[in-house]
Short mmCIF file of C-alpha atoms in Angstrom, two decimals:
data_model
loop_
_atom_site.label_atom_id
_atom_site.label_comp_id
_atom_site.label_asym_id
_atom_site.label_seq_id
_atom_site.Cartn_x
_atom_site.Cartn_y
_atom_site.Cartn_z
CA GLN T 1 0.00 0.00 0.00
CA ARG T 2 1.27 3.45 -0.91
CA LEU T 3 0.71 6.48 1.34
CA GLY T 4 2.29 9.53 -0.26
CA GLY T 5 6.01 8.77 -0.40
CA LEU T 6 5.61 5.83 2.00
CA THR T 7 5.04 2.30 0.73
CA LEU T 8 4.11 -0.63 2.99
CA ALA T 9 4.46 -4.23 1.84
CA GLY T 10 4.00 -7.75 3.15
CA GLY T 11 4.10 -11.28 1.83
CA ALA T 12 5.79 -14.66 2.00
CA GLN T 13 9.06 -16.09 0.71
CA TYR T 14 10.04 -19.65 -0.17
CA ALA T 15 13.69 -20.67 -0.70
CA TRP T 16 13.84 -23.62 -3.10
CA ARG T 17 17.38 -24.70 -2.16
CA ASP T 18 16.73 -24.87 1.60
CA GLY T 19 12.98 -25.47 1.59
CA ALA T 20 12.66 -22.52 4.00
CA VAL T 21 9.50 -20.42 4.37
CA SER T 22 9.56 -16.87 5.75
CA ALA T 23 7.01 -14.12 6.33
CA LEU T 24 7.98 -10.72 4.85
CA ALA T 25 7.19 -7.21 6.01
CA GLY T 26 8.71 -4.00 4.72
CA ALA T 27 8.43 -0.27 4.27
CA SER T 28 10.08 2.23 1.94
CA TRP T 29 10.04 6.01 1.60
CA GLU T 30 11.14 8.32 -1.21
CA GLY T 31 11.24 12.10 -1.25
CA ASN T 32 13.51 15.03 -2.16
CA GLY T 33 15.94 12.66 -3.92
CA ALA T 34 16.36 10.47 -0.83
CA ARG T 35 15.13 6.93 -0.36
CA VAL T 36 14.95 4.57 2.61
CA ARG T 37 13.93 0.90 2.54
CA PHE T 38 13.51 -1.56 5.43
CA GLU T 39 12.61 -5.22 5.09
CA HIS T 40 12.30 -8.02 7.64
CA ALA T 41 12.06 -11.74 6.84
CA GLN T 42 10.79 -13.81 9.77
CA GLY T 43 11.66 -17.49 9.54
CA LEU T 44 8.68 -19.75 10.19
CA SER T 45 10.69 -22.71 11.47
CA LEU T 46 13.45 -23.26 14.02
CA THR T 47 16.00 -23.88 11.25
CA THR T 48 15.10 -20.81 9.14
CA PRO T 49 17.02 -17.68 10.16
CA SER T 50 15.33 -14.30 10.45
CA THR T 51 16.95 -11.34 8.72
CA SER T 52 16.46 -7.57 8.74
CA GLU T 53 17.80 -5.29 6.01
CA LEU T 54 18.06 -1.50 5.93
CA GLU T 55 19.03 0.41 2.78
CA PHE T 56 19.14 4.14 2.18
CA GLY T 57 20.50 6.76 -0.19
CA VAL T 58 20.80 10.45 0.65
CA PRO T 59 21.97 13.15 -1.81
CA LEU T 60 24.66 15.51 -0.49
CA ALA T 61 25.28 18.36 -2.96
CA SER T 62 26.59 16.50 -6.05
CA ALA T 63 27.41 13.33 -4.10
CA LEU T 64 25.27 10.41 -2.96
CA LEU T 65 25.63 8.82 0.47
CA ARG T 66 24.35 5.28 0.49
CA ALA T 67 24.30 2.31 2.84
CA ARG T 68 22.99 -1.23 3.04
CA LEU T 69 22.99 -3.04 6.39
CA GLU T 70 21.85 -6.63 6.96
CA HIS T 71 21.42 -8.34 10.32
CA VAL T 72 20.91 -12.09 10.67
CA TRP T 73 19.33 -12.60 14.06
CA GLY T 74 21.47 -14.83 16.21
CA ALA T 75 24.44 -14.66 13.80
CA GLY T 76 25.63 -11.08 13.21
CA SER T 77 25.58 -8.11 10.86
CA THR T 78 27.17 -7.15 7.55
CA GLY T 79 26.80 -4.14 5.32
CA VAL T 80 28.22 -1.50 3.05
CA LEU T 81 28.66 2.25 3.65
CA GLY T 82 29.75 4.45 0.77
CA VAL T 83 29.70 7.75 -1.04
CA GLN T 84 29.57 8.26 -4.81
CA GLN T 85 30.58 11.44 -6.64
CA ARG T 86 30.26 12.38 -10.32
CA PHE T 87 33.22 14.49 -11.45
CA ALA T 88 32.50 14.70 -15.16
CA GLN T 89 29.87 13.67 -17.64
CA HIS T 90 31.31 10.16 -17.96
CA LEU T 91 33.29 9.68 -14.72
CA ASP T 92 32.02 8.47 -11.35
CA ALA T 93 34.20 7.97 -8.27
CA GLY T 94 33.28 6.10 -5.12
CA LEU T 95 34.60 5.31 -1.65
CA GLU T 96 33.17 2.32 0.16
CA LEU T 97 33.57 0.54 3.49
CA ARG T 98 32.34 -3.04 3.65
CA LEU T 99 31.53 -4.08 7.19
CA PRO T 100 32.78 -7.54 8.17
CA ASP T 101 30.77 -10.61 8.94
CA ALA T 102 31.52 -12.63 12.06
CA GLY T 103 35.28 -13.02 12.50
CA GLY T 104 36.27 -10.86 9.51
CA ALA T 105 37.79 -7.45 9.03
CA PRO T 106 36.25 -4.40 7.34
CA VAL T 107 37.38 -3.70 3.77
CA ALA T 108 37.98 -0.23 2.31
CA ARG T 109 37.49 0.20 -1.44
CA ALA T 110 37.99 3.07 -3.91
CA SER T 111 36.57 2.87 -7.42
CA LEU T 112 36.27 4.71 -10.72
CA SER T 113 33.70 4.00 -13.41
CA ALA T 114 33.16 5.53 -16.83
CA PRO T 115 29.92 4.64 -18.60
CA VAL T 116 30.05 5.85 -22.20
CA ARG T 117 27.16 5.71 -24.67
CA LEU T 118 28.72 5.49 -28.11
CA SER T 119 25.39 5.45 -29.94
CA GLU T 120 21.72 4.86 -29.27
CA ALA T 121 22.31 1.08 -29.37
CA LEU T 122 25.95 0.73 -28.22
CA ARG T 123 27.25 1.31 -24.68
CA LEU T 124 30.73 0.92 -23.16
CA ASP T 125 31.51 0.59 -19.42
CA LEU T 126 35.00 0.95 -17.94
CA GLN T 127 35.66 0.27 -14.25
CA ALA T 128 38.67 0.12 -11.92
CA GLY T 129 38.89 -0.49 -8.19
CA LEU T 130 41.43 -0.77 -5.39
CA GLU T 131 40.68 -2.35 -2.01
CA ARG T 132 42.40 -3.45 1.18
CA PRO T 133 41.22 -5.25 4.34
CA LEU T 134 41.69 -3.00 7.38
CA ARG T 135 43.96 -5.25 9.38
CA ALA T 136 47.72 -5.35 10.01
CA ASP T 137 48.44 -8.02 7.40
CA GLY T 138 45.90 -6.77 4.88
CA ALA T 139 47.10 -6.75 1.27
CA PHE T 140 45.97 -4.49 -1.56
CA SER T 141 44.05 -5.97 -4.49
CA ALA T 142 42.97 -4.31 -7.71
CA ALA T 143 40.24 -5.01 -10.24
CA PHE T 144 39.72 -3.76 -13.80
CA SER T 145 36.70 -4.32 -16.03
CA VAL T 146 35.65 -3.41 -19.55
CA ALA T 147 32.22 -4.25 -20.94
CA ALA T 148 30.39 -3.47 -24.16
CA ARG T 149 26.69 -3.95 -24.92
CA TYR T 150 24.66 -3.54 -28.11
CA ALA T 151 20.86 -3.68 -28.10
CA ASP T 152 18.12 -3.00 -30.63
CA ASP T 153 14.54 -4.19 -30.98
CA ALA T 154 15.44 -7.77 -31.98
CA LEU T 155 19.06 -8.36 -30.94
CA ALA T 156 21.18 -7.85 -27.80
CA LEU T 157 24.92 -8.60 -27.66
CA GLY T 158 27.31 -8.26 -24.73
CA ALA T 159 30.97 -8.91 -23.97
CA ALA T 160 33.07 -8.25 -20.88
CA ALA T 161 36.54 -8.85 -19.47
CA ASP T 162 37.33 -8.73 -15.75
CA LEU T 163 40.88 -8.81 -14.36
CA ALA T 164 41.58 -9.11 -10.62
CA LEU T 165 45.10 -8.75 -9.20
CA ARG T 166 45.13 -10.41 -5.78
CA ALA T 167 47.65 -11.70 -3.27
CA GLN T 168 46.59 -15.29 -4.03
CA GLY T 169 47.17 -14.79 -7.75
CA PRO T 170 45.59 -13.02 -10.74
CA LYS T 171 42.12 -13.89 -12.03
CA LEU T 172 40.88 -13.19 -15.55
CA VAL T 173 37.26 -13.81 -16.57
CA LEU T 174 35.87 -13.35 -20.10
CA GLN T 175 32.12 -13.28 -20.75
CA ALA T 176 29.83 -13.02 -23.77
CA ASP T 177 26.08 -13.27 -24.27
CA ALA T 178 23.49 -12.82 -27.00
CA ARG T 179 19.70 -12.62 -27.18
CA TRP T 180 17.74 -12.76 -30.44
CA HIS T 181 13.96 -12.56 -30.76
CA PRO T 182 12.98 -12.30 -34.44
CA ASP T 183 9.27 -12.15 -33.53
CA PRO T 184 7.16 -12.17 -30.35
CA ALA T 185 6.80 -15.97 -30.35
CA HIS T 186 10.48 -17.01 -30.62
CA GLU T 187 13.59 -16.22 -28.62
CA VAL T 188 17.13 -17.65 -28.73
CA ALA T 189 19.75 -17.01 -26.05
CA PHE T 190 23.45 -17.78 -25.73
CA ASP T 191 25.98 -17.07 -23.01
CA ALA T 192 29.52 -18.14 -22.27
CA SER T 193 32.17 -17.40 -19.69
CA ALA T 194 35.74 -18.55 -19.15
CA GLN T 195 38.16 -18.10 -16.26
CA LEU T 196 41.67 -18.23 -17.73
CA LEU T 197 43.84 -17.65 -14.66
CA SER T 198 43.69 -19.21 -11.19
CA GLU T 199 41.62 -22.42 -11.38
CA PRO T 200 40.63 -22.30 -15.08
CA ASN T 201 37.03 -23.21 -15.87
CA ALA T 202 34.44 -22.40 -18.51
CA ARG T 203 30.70 -22.51 -19.12
CA LEU T 204 28.65 -22.40 -22.33
CA SER T 205 24.87 -22.51 -22.67
CA VAL T 206 22.22 -22.07 -25.34
CA ALA T 207 18.46 -21.77 -24.87
CA TYR T 208 15.36 -21.48 -27.03
CA ALA T 209 11.80 -20.50 -26.12
CA TYR T 210 8.57 -20.58 -28.10
CA HIS T 211 5.26 -19.12 -26.90
CA GLY T 212 2.29 -19.93 -29.10
CA PRO T 213 -1.48 -19.74 -28.62
CA SER T 214 -1.75 -23.35 -27.40
CA LEU T 215 1.85 -24.57 -27.18
CA SER T 216 4.82 -23.29 -25.18
CA LEU T 217 8.29 -24.81 -25.45
CA LEU T 218 11.46 -24.12 -23.48
CA THR T 219 14.80 -25.86 -23.87
CA TYR T 220 18.34 -25.19 -22.65
CA HIS T 221 21.65 -27.02 -23.01
CA ARG T 222 24.74 -26.27 -20.94
CA ALA T 223 28.37 -27.40 -20.95
CA ARG T 224 30.62 -26.81 -17.93
CA PHE T 225 34.35 -27.45 -17.64
CA GLU T 226 35.22 -27.63 -13.90
CA PRO T 227 37.76 -28.95 -15.02
CA ALA T 228 36.00 -32.16 -16.08
CA LEU T 229 33.24 -31.77 -18.69
CA VAL T 230 29.63 -31.73 -17.46
CA LEU T 231 26.79 -31.70 -20.01
CA GLU T 232 23.22 -31.03 -18.92
CA GLY T 233 20.02 -29.86 -20.49
CA GLU T 234 16.26 -29.96 -20.48
CA VAL T 235 13.33 -29.61 -22.86
CA GLY T 236 9.82 -29.01 -21.62
CA ALA T 237 6.51 -28.21 -23.26
CA ALA T 238 3.04 -27.15 -22.18
CA TRP T 239 0.31 -28.09 -24.66
CA LEU T 240 -3.16 -26.67 -24.05
CA LEU T 241 -5.46 -29.38 -25.47
CA ASP T 242 -8.59 -27.33 -24.76
CA PRO T 243 -9.53 -24.70 -22.15
CA ALA T 244 -9.93 -27.41 -19.48
CA TRP T 245 -6.94 -29.73 -20.05
CA SER T 246 -3.22 -29.41 -20.77
CA LEU T 247 -0.39 -31.87 -21.29
CA ARG T 248 3.18 -31.24 -20.04
CA PRO T 249 5.90 -33.58 -21.40
CA SER T 250 9.52 -32.97 -20.36
CA LEU T 251 12.96 -34.57 -20.59
CA ALA T 252 16.27 -33.74 -18.89
CA TYR T 253 19.75 -35.22 -19.05
CA ARG T 254 23.13 -34.97 -17.33
CA ALA T 255 26.46 -36.48 -18.45
CA LEU T 256 29.90 -36.41 -16.82
CA GLY T 257 32.87 -36.46 -19.19
CA ASP T 258 35.07 -38.48 -16.81
CA ASP T 259 32.35 -40.98 -15.79
CA PRO T 260 30.27 -42.41 -18.67
CA ASP T 261 28.29 -44.61 -16.27
CA ALA T 262 26.90 -41.49 -14.56
CA PHE T 263 24.85 -40.53 -17.65
CA THR T 264 21.30 -39.89 -16.37
CA LEU T 265 17.97 -39.26 -18.06
CA GLN T 266 14.72 -38.22 -16.44
CA GLY T 267 11.44 -37.84 -18.27
CA GLY T 268 8.10 -36.58 -17.07
CA LEU T 269 4.53 -36.53 -18.34
CA GLY T 270 1.95 -34.40 -16.58
CA VAL T 271 -1.75 -33.84 -17.08
CA THR T 272 -3.46 -30.75 -15.65
CA HIS T 273 -7.14 -29.91 -15.32
CA HIS T 274 -7.98 -26.19 -15.43
CA ALA T 275 -11.15 -25.30 -13.52
CA HIS T 276 -13.16 -22.20 -14.36
CA SER T 277 -12.28 -20.66 -10.98
CA GLY T 278 -8.56 -20.60 -11.89
CA VAL T 279 -7.71 -23.61 -9.71
CA GLN T 280 -5.64 -26.34 -11.36
CA LEU T 281 -5.24 -29.99 -10.39
CA GLY T 282 -2.52 -32.14 -11.90
CA VAL T 283 -0.64 -35.42 -11.73
CA VAL T 284 2.87 -36.08 -13.08
CA LEU T 285 4.59 -39.39 -13.72
CA TYR T 286 8.42 -39.32 -13.68
CA HIS T 287 10.87 -41.96 -14.84
CA ALA T 288 14.66 -41.77 -14.42
CA HIS T 289 17.40 -44.00 -15.80
CA GLN T 290 21.12 -44.01 -15.00
CA ARG T 291 23.46 -45.90 -17.31
CA GLY T 292 25.65 -47.34 -14.56
CA VAL T 293 22.68 -48.61 -12.52
CA GLY T 294 20.86 -50.26 -15.39
CA GLU T 295 17.34 -50.01 -13.98
CA GLY T 296 14.94 -47.11 -13.81
CA ALA T 297 13.19 -45.35 -10.96
CA PHE T 298 9.59 -44.12 -11.00
CA ALA T 299 8.06 -41.23 -9.09
CA LEU T 300 4.54 -39.84 -8.95
CA GLY T 301 3.66 -36.22 -8.22
CA ALA T 302 0.43 -34.46 -7.33
CA GLU T 303 0.03 -30.72 -7.87
CA VAL T 304 -2.37 -27.88 -7.09
CA GLY T 305 -2.08 -24.55 -8.87
CA TYR T 306 -3.79 -21.22 -9.27
CA ALA T 307 -3.83 -19.05 -12.40
CA PHE T 308 -3.26 -15.58 -10.94
CA VAL T 309 -3.13 -14.02 -14.43
CA PRO T 310 -4.12 -15.48 -17.83
CA GLY T 311 -1.32 -17.79 -19.00
CA ALA T 312 0.63 -17.88 -15.72
CA SER T 313 0.09 -20.16 -12.71
CA LEU T 314 1.73 -20.74 -9.34
CA VAL T 315 1.91 -24.49 -8.65
CA VAL T 316 2.60 -26.33 -5.38
CA GLY T 317 3.19 -30.08 -5.46
CA TYR T 318 4.55 -33.13 -3.71
CA THR T 319 6.41 -36.06 -5.30
CA LEU T 320 6.55 -39.62 -3.98
CA GLY T 321 9.10 -42.18 -5.13
CA ASP T 322 12.72 -41.88 -6.20
CA GLY T 323 14.55 -39.75 -8.73
CA PRO T 324 17.59 -37.51 -9.31
CA GLY T 325 15.59 -34.29 -9.54
CA LEU T 326 16.84 -33.23 -12.98
CA LEU T 327 13.33 -31.97 -13.72
CA ALA T 328 11.56 -29.36 -11.61
CA GLY T 329 9.42 -31.42 -9.24
CA GLY T 330 11.19 -34.65 -10.16
CA ALA T 331 12.92 -35.06 -6.79
CA PRO T 332 11.05 -36.59 -3.82
CA GLY T 333 9.39 -34.04 -1.56
CA ALA T 334 7.62 -30.72 -1.93
CA HIS T 335 8.19 -28.24 -4.74
CA VAL T 336 6.94 -24.88 -6.01
CA ARG T 337 6.87 -23.97 -9.71
CA LEU T 338 5.75 -21.10 -11.95
CA ASP T 339 4.07 -22.25 -15.17
CA VAL T 340 3.76 -19.94 -18.18
CA HIS T 341 1.87 -21.03 -21.30
CA GLY T 342 0.46 -19.35 -24.36
CA GLY T 343 0.72 -15.63 -25.11
CA THR T 344 3.93 -13.94 -26.22
CA ARG T 345 7.40 -13.30 -24.83
#
């Protein structure tokens, strides 16, 4: 709810990785160029931590004073205090103090950034930073970054290089990405990154999405070198048979370059009934097969969803049986999923 410059908010949060549920409450205020935001997440179980976060930005002449403080109840506090100053049209300077977590030391950092718009579609960002932990044996480290991005109505391209000079050795990371959507129904995405110094590794992924009136399709394929090769991917579809029923086939795979017997497949087939009230009821049958094991594992899931807007539904389900969890909902236990079908990108 918004009251003048004050906004009040509340809700719930679910963390997929930890299975943790929290209640949220927050408030924010904006006025005269300043902004303040406070948010509290209250864990709803003994194992879920509660956190409070305060963030604010206050203009001081041509500078901006900003801070972000986070407190984990029962554990400690961390945060960042800083000031940012624009000296020229394309040059920003900043000083920052990062507050330590439990057992650490605060870190002071100075930075320069130069965002340059070369044209309406092309942008260049240059950054440099120097930091040092505020302790007797603290060592200086430096970071340099250059990034370029091109974007028009159908195509977006990006490339970046990040170099860090640290006491434990230099680190160089190269990144590139591309997005192409020739029309509202189709989109292709690509991204890659490689770390060339200090523990070399690389990642490459491609994805494709189609959103049609009755059929939606999403697929991605990813290769990781860490340093052994890991291949993984998934293809899933939502087919609206008629206004009351939809079919959701899916297939996922994972392969390890140094262990052929670890090759794993998991397929799923779900049927969903769409009631006129927006409530959805579904069942999903999963089957997984691992090459080294030689026999498959079945799992059965039940789901309840609600279409909060046309073409998008929040689904809660529970799966019984066994499975590697390559597919969303394919692992035993509870899961939450957002389904999108039909419409455009």
